[in-house]
XYZ file of C-alpha atoms in Angstrom:
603
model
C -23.247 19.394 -13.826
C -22.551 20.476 -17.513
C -20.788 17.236 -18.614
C -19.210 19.615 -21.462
C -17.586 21.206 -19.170
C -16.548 18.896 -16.390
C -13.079 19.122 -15.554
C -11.878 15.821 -16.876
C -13.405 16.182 -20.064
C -12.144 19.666 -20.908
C -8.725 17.970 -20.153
C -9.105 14.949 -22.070
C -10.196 17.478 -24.859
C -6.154 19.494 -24.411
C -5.050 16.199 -24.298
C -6.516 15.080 -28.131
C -5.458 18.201 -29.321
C -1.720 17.574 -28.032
C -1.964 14.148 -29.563
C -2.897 15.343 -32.815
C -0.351 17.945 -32.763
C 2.436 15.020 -32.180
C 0.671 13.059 -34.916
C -0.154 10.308 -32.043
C -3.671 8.197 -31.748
C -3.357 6.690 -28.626
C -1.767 7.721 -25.085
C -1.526 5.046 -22.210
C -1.500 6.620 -18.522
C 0.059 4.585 -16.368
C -0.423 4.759 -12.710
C 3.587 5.187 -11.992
C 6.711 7.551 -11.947
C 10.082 6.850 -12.523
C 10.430 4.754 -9.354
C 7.244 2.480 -9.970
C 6.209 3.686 -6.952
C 2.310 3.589 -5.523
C 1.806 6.362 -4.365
C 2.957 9.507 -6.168
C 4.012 12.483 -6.017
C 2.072 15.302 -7.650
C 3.818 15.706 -10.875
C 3.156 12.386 -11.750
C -0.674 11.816 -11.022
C -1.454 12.251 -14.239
C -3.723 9.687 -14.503
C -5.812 11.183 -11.895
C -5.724 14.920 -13.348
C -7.186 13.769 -16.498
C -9.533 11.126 -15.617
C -11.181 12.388 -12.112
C -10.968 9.114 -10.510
C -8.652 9.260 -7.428
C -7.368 5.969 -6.618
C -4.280 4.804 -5.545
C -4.408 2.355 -8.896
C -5.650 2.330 -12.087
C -4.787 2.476 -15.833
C -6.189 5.044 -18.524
C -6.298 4.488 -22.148
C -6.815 7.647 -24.023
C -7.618 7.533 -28.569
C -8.436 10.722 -30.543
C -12.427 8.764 -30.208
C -12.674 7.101 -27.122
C -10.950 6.507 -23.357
C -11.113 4.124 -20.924
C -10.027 3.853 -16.731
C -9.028 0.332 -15.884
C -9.738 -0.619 -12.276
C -10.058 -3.430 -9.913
C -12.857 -4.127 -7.364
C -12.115 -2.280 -4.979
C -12.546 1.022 -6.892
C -15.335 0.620 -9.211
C -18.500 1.905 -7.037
C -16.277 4.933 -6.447
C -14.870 5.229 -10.153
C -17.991 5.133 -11.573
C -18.679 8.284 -9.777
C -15.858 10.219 -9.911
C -15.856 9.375 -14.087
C -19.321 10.606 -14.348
C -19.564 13.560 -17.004
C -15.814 12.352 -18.173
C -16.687 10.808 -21.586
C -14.403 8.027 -20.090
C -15.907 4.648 -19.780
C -14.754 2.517 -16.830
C -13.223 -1.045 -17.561
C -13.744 -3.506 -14.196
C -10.748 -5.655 -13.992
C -10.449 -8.659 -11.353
C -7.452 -7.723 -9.869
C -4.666 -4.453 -10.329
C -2.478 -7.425 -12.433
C -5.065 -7.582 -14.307
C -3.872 -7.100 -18.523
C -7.081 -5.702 -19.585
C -5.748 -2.720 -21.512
C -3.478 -4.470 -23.677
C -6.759 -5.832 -25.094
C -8.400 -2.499 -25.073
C -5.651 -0.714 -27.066
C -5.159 -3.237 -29.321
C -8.912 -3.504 -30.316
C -8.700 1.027 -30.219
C -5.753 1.447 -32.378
C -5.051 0.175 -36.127
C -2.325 -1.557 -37.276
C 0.494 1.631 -38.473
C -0.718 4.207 -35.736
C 1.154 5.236 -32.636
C 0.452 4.972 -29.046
C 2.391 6.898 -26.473
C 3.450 6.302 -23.134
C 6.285 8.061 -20.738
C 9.191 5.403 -20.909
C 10.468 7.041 -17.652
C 7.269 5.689 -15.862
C 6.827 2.929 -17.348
C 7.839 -0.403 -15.645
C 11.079 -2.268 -17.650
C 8.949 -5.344 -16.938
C 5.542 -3.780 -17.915
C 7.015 -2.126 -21.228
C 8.362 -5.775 -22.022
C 4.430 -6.648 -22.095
C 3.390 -4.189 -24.176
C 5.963 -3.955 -26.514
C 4.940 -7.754 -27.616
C 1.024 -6.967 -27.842
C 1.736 -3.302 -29.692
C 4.316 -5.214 -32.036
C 2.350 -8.140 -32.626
C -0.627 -5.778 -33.418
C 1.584 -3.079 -36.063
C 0.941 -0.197 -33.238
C 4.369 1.641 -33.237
C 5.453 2.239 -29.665
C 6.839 5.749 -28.593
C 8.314 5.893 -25.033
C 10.825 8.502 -25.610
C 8.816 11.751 -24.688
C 6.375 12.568 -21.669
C 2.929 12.974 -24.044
C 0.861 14.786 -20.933
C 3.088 17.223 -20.498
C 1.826 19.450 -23.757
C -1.643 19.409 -22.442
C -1.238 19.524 -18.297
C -1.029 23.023 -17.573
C 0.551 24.317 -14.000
C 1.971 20.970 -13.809
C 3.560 20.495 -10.106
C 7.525 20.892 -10.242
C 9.346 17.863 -8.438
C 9.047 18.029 -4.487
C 11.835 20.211 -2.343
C 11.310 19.023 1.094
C 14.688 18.007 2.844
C 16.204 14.723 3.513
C 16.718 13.736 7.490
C 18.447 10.748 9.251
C 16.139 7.602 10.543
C 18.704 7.226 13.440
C 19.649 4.925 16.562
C 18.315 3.373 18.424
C 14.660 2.828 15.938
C 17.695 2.449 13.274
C 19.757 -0.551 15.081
C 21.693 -1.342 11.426
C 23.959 1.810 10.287
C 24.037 2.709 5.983
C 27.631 0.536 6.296
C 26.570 -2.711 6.972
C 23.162 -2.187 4.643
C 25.428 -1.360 1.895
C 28.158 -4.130 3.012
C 24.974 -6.581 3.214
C 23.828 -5.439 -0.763
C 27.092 -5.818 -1.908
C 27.602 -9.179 -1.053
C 24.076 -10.020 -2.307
C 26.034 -8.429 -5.579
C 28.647 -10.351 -5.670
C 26.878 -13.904 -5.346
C 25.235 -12.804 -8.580
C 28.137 -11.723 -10.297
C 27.363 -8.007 -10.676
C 30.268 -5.440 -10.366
C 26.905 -2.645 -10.296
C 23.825 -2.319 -8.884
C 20.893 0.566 -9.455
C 18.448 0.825 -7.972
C 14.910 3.344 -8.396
C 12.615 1.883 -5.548
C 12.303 4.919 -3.329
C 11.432 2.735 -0.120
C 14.687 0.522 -0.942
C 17.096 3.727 -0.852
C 15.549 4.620 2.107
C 16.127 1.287 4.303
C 19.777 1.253 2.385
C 20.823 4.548 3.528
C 19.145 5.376 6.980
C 17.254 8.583 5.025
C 13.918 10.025 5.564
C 11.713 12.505 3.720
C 8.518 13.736 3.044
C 7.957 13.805 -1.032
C 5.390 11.447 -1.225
C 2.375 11.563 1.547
C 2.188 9.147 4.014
C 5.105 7.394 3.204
C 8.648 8.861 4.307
C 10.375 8.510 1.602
C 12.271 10.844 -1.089
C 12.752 10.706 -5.029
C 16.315 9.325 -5.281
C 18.065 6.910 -7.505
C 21.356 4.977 -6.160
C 24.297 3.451 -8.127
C 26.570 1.044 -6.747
C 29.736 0.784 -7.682
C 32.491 -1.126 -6.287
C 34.149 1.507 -4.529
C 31.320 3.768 -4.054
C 27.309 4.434 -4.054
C 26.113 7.569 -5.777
C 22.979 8.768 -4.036
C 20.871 10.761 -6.878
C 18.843 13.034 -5.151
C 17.316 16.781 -5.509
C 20.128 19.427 -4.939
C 19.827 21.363 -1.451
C 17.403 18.340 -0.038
C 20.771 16.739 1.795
C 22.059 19.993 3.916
C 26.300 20.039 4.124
C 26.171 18.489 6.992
C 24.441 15.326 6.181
C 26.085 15.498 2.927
C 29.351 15.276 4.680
C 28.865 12.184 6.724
C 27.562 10.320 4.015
C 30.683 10.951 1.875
C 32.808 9.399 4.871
C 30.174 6.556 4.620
C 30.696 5.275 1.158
C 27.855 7.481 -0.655
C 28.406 10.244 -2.458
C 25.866 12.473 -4.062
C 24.461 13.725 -7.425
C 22.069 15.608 -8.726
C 18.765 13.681 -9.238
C 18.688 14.505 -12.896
C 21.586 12.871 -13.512
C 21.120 9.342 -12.939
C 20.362 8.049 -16.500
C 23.558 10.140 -17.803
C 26.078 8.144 -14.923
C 24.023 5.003 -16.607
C 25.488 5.943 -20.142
C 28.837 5.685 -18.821
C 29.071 2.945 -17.115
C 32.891 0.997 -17.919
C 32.602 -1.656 -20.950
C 32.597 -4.741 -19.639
C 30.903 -3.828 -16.163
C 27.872 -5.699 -15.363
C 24.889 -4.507 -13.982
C 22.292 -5.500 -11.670
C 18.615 -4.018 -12.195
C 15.541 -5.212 -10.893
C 12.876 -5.620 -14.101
C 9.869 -5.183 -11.613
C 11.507 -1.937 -9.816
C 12.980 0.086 -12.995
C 11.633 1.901 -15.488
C 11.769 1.164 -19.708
C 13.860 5.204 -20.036
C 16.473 3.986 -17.365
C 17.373 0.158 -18.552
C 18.086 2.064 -22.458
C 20.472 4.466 -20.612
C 22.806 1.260 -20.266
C 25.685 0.495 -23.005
C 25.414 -2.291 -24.774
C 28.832 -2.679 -24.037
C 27.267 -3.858 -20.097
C 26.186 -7.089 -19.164
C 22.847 -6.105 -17.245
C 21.756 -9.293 -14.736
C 18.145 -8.892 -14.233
C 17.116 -9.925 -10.770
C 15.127 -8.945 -7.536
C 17.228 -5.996 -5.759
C 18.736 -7.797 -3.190
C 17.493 -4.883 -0.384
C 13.716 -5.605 -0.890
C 14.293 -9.401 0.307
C 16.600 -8.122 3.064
C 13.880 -4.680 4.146
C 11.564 -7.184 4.167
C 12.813 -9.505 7.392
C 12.778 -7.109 10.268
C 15.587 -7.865 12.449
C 14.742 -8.864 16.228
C 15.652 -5.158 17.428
C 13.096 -3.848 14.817
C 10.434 -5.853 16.197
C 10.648 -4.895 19.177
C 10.483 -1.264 18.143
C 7.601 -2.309 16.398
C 5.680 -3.466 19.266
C 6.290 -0.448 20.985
C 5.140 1.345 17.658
C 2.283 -0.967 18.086
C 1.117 -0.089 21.656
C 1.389 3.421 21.316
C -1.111 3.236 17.920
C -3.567 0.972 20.630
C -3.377 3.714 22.901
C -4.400 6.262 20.584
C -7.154 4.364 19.088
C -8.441 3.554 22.767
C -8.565 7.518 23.449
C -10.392 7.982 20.094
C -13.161 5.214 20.368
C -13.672 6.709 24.205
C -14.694 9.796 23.060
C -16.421 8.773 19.950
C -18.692 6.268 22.182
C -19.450 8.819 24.518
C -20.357 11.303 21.598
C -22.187 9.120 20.090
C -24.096 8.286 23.130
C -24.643 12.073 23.879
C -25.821 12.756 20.988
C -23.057 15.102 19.587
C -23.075 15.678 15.790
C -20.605 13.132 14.088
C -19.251 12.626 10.466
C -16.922 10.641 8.760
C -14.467 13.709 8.587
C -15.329 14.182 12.292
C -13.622 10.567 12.560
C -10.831 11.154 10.457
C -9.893 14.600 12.251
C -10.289 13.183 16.075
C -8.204 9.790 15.229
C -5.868 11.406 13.389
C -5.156 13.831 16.409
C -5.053 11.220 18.571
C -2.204 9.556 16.909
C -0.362 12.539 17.151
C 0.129 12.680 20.657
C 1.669 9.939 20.826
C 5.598 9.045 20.919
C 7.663 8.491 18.035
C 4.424 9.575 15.941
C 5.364 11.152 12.446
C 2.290 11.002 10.191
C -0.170 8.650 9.311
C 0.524 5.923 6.914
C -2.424 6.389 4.603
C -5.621 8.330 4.474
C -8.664 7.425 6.983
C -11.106 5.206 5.374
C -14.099 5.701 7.432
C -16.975 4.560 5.755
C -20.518 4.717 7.418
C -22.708 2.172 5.719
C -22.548 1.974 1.952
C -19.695 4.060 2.184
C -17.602 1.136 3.855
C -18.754 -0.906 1.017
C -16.142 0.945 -1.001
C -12.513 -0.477 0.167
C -10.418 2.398 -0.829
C -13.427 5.028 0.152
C -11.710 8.907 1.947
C -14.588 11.549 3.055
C -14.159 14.534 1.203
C -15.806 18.222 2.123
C -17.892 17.895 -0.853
C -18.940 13.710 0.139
C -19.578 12.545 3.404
C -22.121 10.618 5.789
C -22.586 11.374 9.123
C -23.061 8.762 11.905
C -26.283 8.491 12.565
C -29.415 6.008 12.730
C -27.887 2.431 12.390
C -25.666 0.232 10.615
C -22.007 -0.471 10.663
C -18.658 1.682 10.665
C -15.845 0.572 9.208
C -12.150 2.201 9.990
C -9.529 1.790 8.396
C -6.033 4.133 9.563
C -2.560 3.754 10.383
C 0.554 5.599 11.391
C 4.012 6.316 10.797
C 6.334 6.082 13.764
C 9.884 6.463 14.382
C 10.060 3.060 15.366
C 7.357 1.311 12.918
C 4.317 1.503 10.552
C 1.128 0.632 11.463
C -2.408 -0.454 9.481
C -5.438 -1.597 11.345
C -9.013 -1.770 10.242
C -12.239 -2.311 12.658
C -15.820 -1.942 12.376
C -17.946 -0.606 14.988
C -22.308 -1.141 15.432
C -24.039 1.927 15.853
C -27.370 2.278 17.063
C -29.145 -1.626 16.301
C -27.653 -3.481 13.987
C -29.130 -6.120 12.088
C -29.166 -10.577 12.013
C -27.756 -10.280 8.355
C -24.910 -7.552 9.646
C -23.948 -10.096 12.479
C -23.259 -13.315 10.108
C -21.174 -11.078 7.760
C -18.919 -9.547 9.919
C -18.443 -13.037 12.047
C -17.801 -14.687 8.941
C -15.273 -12.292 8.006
C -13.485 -12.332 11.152
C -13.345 -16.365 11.189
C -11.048 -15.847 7.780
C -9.203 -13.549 10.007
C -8.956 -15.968 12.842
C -8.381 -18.713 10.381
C -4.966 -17.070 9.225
C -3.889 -15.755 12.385
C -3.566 -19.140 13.276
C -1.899 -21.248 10.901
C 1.220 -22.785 11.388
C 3.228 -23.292 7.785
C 6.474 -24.159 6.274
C 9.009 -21.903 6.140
C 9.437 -20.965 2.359
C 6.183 -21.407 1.883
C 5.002 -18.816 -0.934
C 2.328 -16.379 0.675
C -0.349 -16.602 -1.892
C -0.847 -19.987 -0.915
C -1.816 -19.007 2.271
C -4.804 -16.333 0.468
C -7.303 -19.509 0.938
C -7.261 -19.807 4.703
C -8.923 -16.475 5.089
C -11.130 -16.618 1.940
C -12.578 -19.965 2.959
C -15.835 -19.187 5.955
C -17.020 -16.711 2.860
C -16.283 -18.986 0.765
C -18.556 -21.692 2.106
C -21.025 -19.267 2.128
C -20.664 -18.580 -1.547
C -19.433 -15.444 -0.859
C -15.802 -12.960 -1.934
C -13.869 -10.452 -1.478
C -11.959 -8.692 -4.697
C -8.913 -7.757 -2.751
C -5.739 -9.154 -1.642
C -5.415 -10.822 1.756
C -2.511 -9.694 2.950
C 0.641 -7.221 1.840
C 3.656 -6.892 3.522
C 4.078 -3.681 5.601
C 7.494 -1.366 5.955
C 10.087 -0.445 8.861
C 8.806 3.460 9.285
C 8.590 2.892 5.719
C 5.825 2.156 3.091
C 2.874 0.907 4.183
C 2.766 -1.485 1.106
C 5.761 -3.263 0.241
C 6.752 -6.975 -1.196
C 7.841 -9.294 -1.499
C 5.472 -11.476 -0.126
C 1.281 -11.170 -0.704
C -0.956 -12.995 0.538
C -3.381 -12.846 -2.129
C -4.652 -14.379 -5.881
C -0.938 -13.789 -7.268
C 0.617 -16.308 -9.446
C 3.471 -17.069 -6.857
C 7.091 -16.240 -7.947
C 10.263 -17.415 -5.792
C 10.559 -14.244 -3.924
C 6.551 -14.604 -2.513
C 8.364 -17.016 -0.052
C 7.562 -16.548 3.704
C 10.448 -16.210 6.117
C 10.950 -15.112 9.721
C 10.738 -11.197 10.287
C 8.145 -10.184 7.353
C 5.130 -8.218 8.385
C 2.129 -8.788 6.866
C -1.470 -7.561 7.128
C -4.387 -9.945 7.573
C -7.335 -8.579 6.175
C -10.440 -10.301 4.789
C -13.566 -8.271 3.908
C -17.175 -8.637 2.748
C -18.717 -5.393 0.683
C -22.050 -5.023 0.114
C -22.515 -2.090 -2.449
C -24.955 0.020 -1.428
C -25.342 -1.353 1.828
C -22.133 -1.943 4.257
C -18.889 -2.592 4.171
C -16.298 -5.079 6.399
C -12.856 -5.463 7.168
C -11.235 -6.690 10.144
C -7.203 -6.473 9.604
C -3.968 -7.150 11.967
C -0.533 -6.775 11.270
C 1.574 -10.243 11.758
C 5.126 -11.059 12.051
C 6.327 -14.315 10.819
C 8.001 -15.885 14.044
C 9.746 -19.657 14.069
C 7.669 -22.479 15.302
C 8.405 -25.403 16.261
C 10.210 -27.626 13.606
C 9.623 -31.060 13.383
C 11.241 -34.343 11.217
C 9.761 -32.240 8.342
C 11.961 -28.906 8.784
C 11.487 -25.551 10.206
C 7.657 -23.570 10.298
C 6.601 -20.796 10.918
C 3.271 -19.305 12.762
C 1.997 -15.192 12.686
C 2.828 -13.647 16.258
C -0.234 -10.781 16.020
C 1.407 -7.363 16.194
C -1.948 -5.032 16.183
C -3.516 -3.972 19.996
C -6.883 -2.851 19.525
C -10.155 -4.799 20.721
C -12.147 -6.548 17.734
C -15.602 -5.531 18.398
C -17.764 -8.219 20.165
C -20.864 -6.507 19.964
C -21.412 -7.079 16.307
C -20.288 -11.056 16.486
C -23.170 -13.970 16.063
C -21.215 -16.635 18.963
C -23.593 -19.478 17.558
C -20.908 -19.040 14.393
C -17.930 -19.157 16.491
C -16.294 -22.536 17.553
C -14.788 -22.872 21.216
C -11.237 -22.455 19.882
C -12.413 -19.466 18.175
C -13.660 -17.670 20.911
C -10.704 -19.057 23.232
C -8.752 -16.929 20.662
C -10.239 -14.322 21.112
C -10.464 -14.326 24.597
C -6.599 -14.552 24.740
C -5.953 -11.755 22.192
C -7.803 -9.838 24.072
C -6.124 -10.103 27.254
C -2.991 -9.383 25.758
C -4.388 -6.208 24.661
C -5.579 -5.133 27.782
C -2.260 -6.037 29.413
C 0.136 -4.272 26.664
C -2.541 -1.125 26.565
C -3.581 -0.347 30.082
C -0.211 0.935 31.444
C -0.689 3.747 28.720
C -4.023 5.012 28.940
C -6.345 6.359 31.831
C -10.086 7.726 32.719
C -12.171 7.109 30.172
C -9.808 5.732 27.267
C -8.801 2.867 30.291
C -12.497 2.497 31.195
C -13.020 2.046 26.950
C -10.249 -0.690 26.977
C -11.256 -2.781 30.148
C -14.810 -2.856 29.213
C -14.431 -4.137 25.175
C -11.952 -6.462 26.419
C -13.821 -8.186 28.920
C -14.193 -12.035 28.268
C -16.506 -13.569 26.195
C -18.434 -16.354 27.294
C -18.981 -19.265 25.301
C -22.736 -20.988 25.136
């Protein structure tokens, strides 16, 4: 390649000559739209149209001399080269918390010149951040207009598909009582209003469904509550009459998506508002008077989304069976391929599972790209085959999966690695010591309340003693039919906050891994629901009921690793797999399931 001409240079090029049109020296990208959402729709992947690097997170720092991508651990082997021939240097970070580019523009820029930034896409909390180091530093601040826009040509236009109902019986709780539940969550706080921007949130509040962001069905809405009424601000033509109707005789009433920071301005004198600092952006808190109180404080739906109610969980597990069955159907075929000798790739993988999944009921989408990473390319966390990149399955080593789905009645995330051909002494230990972290968690019994990164350890320590890491997060919480990431709670390196706090009906993934760059890649991950256990004279616990049915792959464990308990575990998980699964399979795919769940013997 030319690196003169490499796509993300000639666009960082427009970009300079936009910023020196606009008398601007710096321009911070932001991985975010104006619902702080992860992933995004097209308009607003800006960072990735001018850097290259396709992530699902990461910062870029652009000056008229120099740029910079800011990225965790889990991207770097594959930003470093998708920035190749950029001109933009990559920053490793620890974590995506990580403050790095606060640094970085304040060491870029002199005191008197200007960096830009969208304030529409820009988090209230994150633009309190940076406002102290660009102020502190003499860097004016300008968040009023989008500074991309000038230089992105054929920018995409916001997304048209329609908005549907998520409806009974997957949807046990009607709009009413959501809305009824927020309000009184309103009320205890003293707030006559409430906004909110958090697309997943206004789609567990009002029973609504779309399809503007991939993988996650969800649409680009705002929603003000007032105390008579909620305005739902949404595209115009995405609710049909119909729909439109019934949600007028159910308390919401719509707008026109463009005019939610307008019904902001005019909000009464003497109203107070409740905004979430983490969940709104910097261009919709300065729509407010002065003239309202604003309470800033967790929206009170991402605690309550968060607890799945009894009848959700057991939708769930029949979400979850259904995703077994499909997986048992895949890894049938792909054994048998493999064994045959038929040509397979990673995109082979990603195309067979992915049809799978959709034959079964209540199956929407997926919930995320397949990762399927074939040796070194499963040492890269957030790795996708692409036409242009991809191994094929061949000699030996290990294969690591990672792929979920979106059904009507629950979301689903699962990762498992798979031997092909021989596989080596040194692949053994590190996948059994990765899946003791994951037996490790799945076990523990804790107090209720007890905030989730405190749990991160558990899982971390069999690496650990082995003076080995991972760079990710243990554990995030996982959506109704709704995002596949969501919070609260994270069981990870977080600095805890009050809301992190574990309690009955949270999903979360377990999901330990070991990278080797250049080399192989593991992760072993179930879904878990908090369920009570038994209290005691010290109060009420909890203990992780494991949601995922899919045999963990004994072929690839080292047993002289693996306690008695540990294997007992195993032994029982795996019955309970064959049990839920084998009532929904046949031939081959039952054949699969019956012989990778047959019990292991201990020594």
């Amino acid at each position: 390649m030319d690196t003169r001409t490499a796509p993300a240079r000639l666009r960082i090029v427009r970009l300079r000559e936009a910023m020196s049109a606009a008398n601007v020296q710096g321009v911070l990208v932001p991985s975010s739209d104006p619902h702080i959402s992860e992933y995004l729709p097209g308009r607003w992947q800006g960072r990735e149209w001018f850097s290259g690097f396709t992530g699902s997170m990461g910062t870029l720092v652009v000056t008229l001399t120099d740029a910079a991508l800011f990225a965790d651990s889990r991207y770097w082997t594959q930003a470093e080269a998708e920035l190749a021939g950029s001109g933009i240097s990559l920053v490793k970070i620890p974590t995506g918390a990580a403050t790095y580019h606060l640094d970085w523009i304040t060491q870029h820029l002199k005191r008197g010149e200007t960096l830009a930034v969208d304030g529409q896409v820009l988090g209230l909390a994150a633009a309190k951040q940076l406002r102290g180091v660009t102020d502190a530093a003499g860097i004016q601040l300008q968040t009023q207009a989008d500074p991309l826009d000038a230089a992105w040509d054929d920018r995409p236009t916001l997304p048209t598909a329609g908005i549907y109902e998520h409806l009974a019986p997957e949807a046990p709780l009607p709009r009413t009582a959501k809305l009824a539940q927020v309000r009184e969550a309103m009320a205890a706080q003293g707030a006559s209003h409430h906004f909110i921007s958090t697309v997943d949130d206004i789609a567990w509040l009002t029973n609504l469904r779309g399809a503007d962001v991939a993988y996650n069905p969800v649409f680009l809405a705002h929603v003000l509550i007032a105390p008579a009424h909620a305005t739902l601000f949404v595209g115009s033509g995405k609710a049909d009459a119909a729909l439109a109707a019934k949600l007028a005789s159910e308390g919401f009433q719509l707008a026109d998506y463009a005019q939610a920071a307008a019904t902001l301005a005019k909000l009464p004198a003497g109203s107070t508002l409740l905004m979430d600092p983490k969940r709104v952006t910097l261009g919709l808190r300065e729509a407010v008077p002065a003239s309202v109180a604003v309470i800033e404080a967790i929206n009170p739906s991402t605690l309550a989304k968060s607890r799945k109610t009894a009848e959700e969980a057991a939708f769930i597990r029949q979400a979850m069976a259904e995703d077994g069955a499909a997986m048992c159907h895949f890894y049938a075929w792909f054994e048998a391929a493999l064994a045959s000798g038929e040509r397979i790739t990673e995109l082979t993988i990603d195309e067979k599972l992915s049809a799978e999944r959709a034959k079964r009921p209540g199956f929407v989408g997926l919930s995320f790209p397949v990762i399927a990473g074939y040796n070194a390319n499963g040492a890269m966390p957030h790795y996708r085959a692409t036409p242009e990149s991809f191994a094929a399955i061949e000699g030996n080593g290990l294969l690591l999966i990672d792929s979920g789905g979106q059904y009507k009645g629950g979301t689903t995330d699962i990762t498992r690695v798979w031997p092909v051909g021989t596989i080596t002494a040194e692949h053994k230990r590190d996948y059994t010591l990765v899946l003791k972290g994951t037996l490790q968690l799945s076990r523990t019994r804790f107090p209720e309340g007890t905030m989730s990164p405190m749990l991160d350890a558990l899982a971390r320590a069999p690496l650990w003693a082995e003076s080995m890491e991972y760079g990710h997060g243990t554990g995030h919480g996982v959506g109704y039919f709704l995002n596949v990431h969501e919070g609260p709670q994270s069981i990870s390196k977080a600095v805890p906050d009050a809301h992190m706090a574990m309690r009955a009906g949270m999903i979360t993934s377990i999901e330990p891994g070991l990278y080797k760059p250049g080399r192989h890649g593991i992760r072993i991950e179930n879904l878990v629901l908090n369920v009570p256990a038994p209290s005691s004279e010290f109060g009420e616990f909890l203990e992780f009921e494991t949601l995922t049915l899919c045999p963990i792959d004994t072929r690839c464990m080292d047993f002289d690793l693996l306690r008695a308990d540990e294997i007992d575990w195993l032994n029982q998980y795996h019955a309970m797999v064959r049990e839920r699964l084998s009532p929904l399979v046949d031939g081959d795919a039952l054949a699969w399931l019956l012989k990778r769940t047959e019990k292991i013997q201990a020594a």
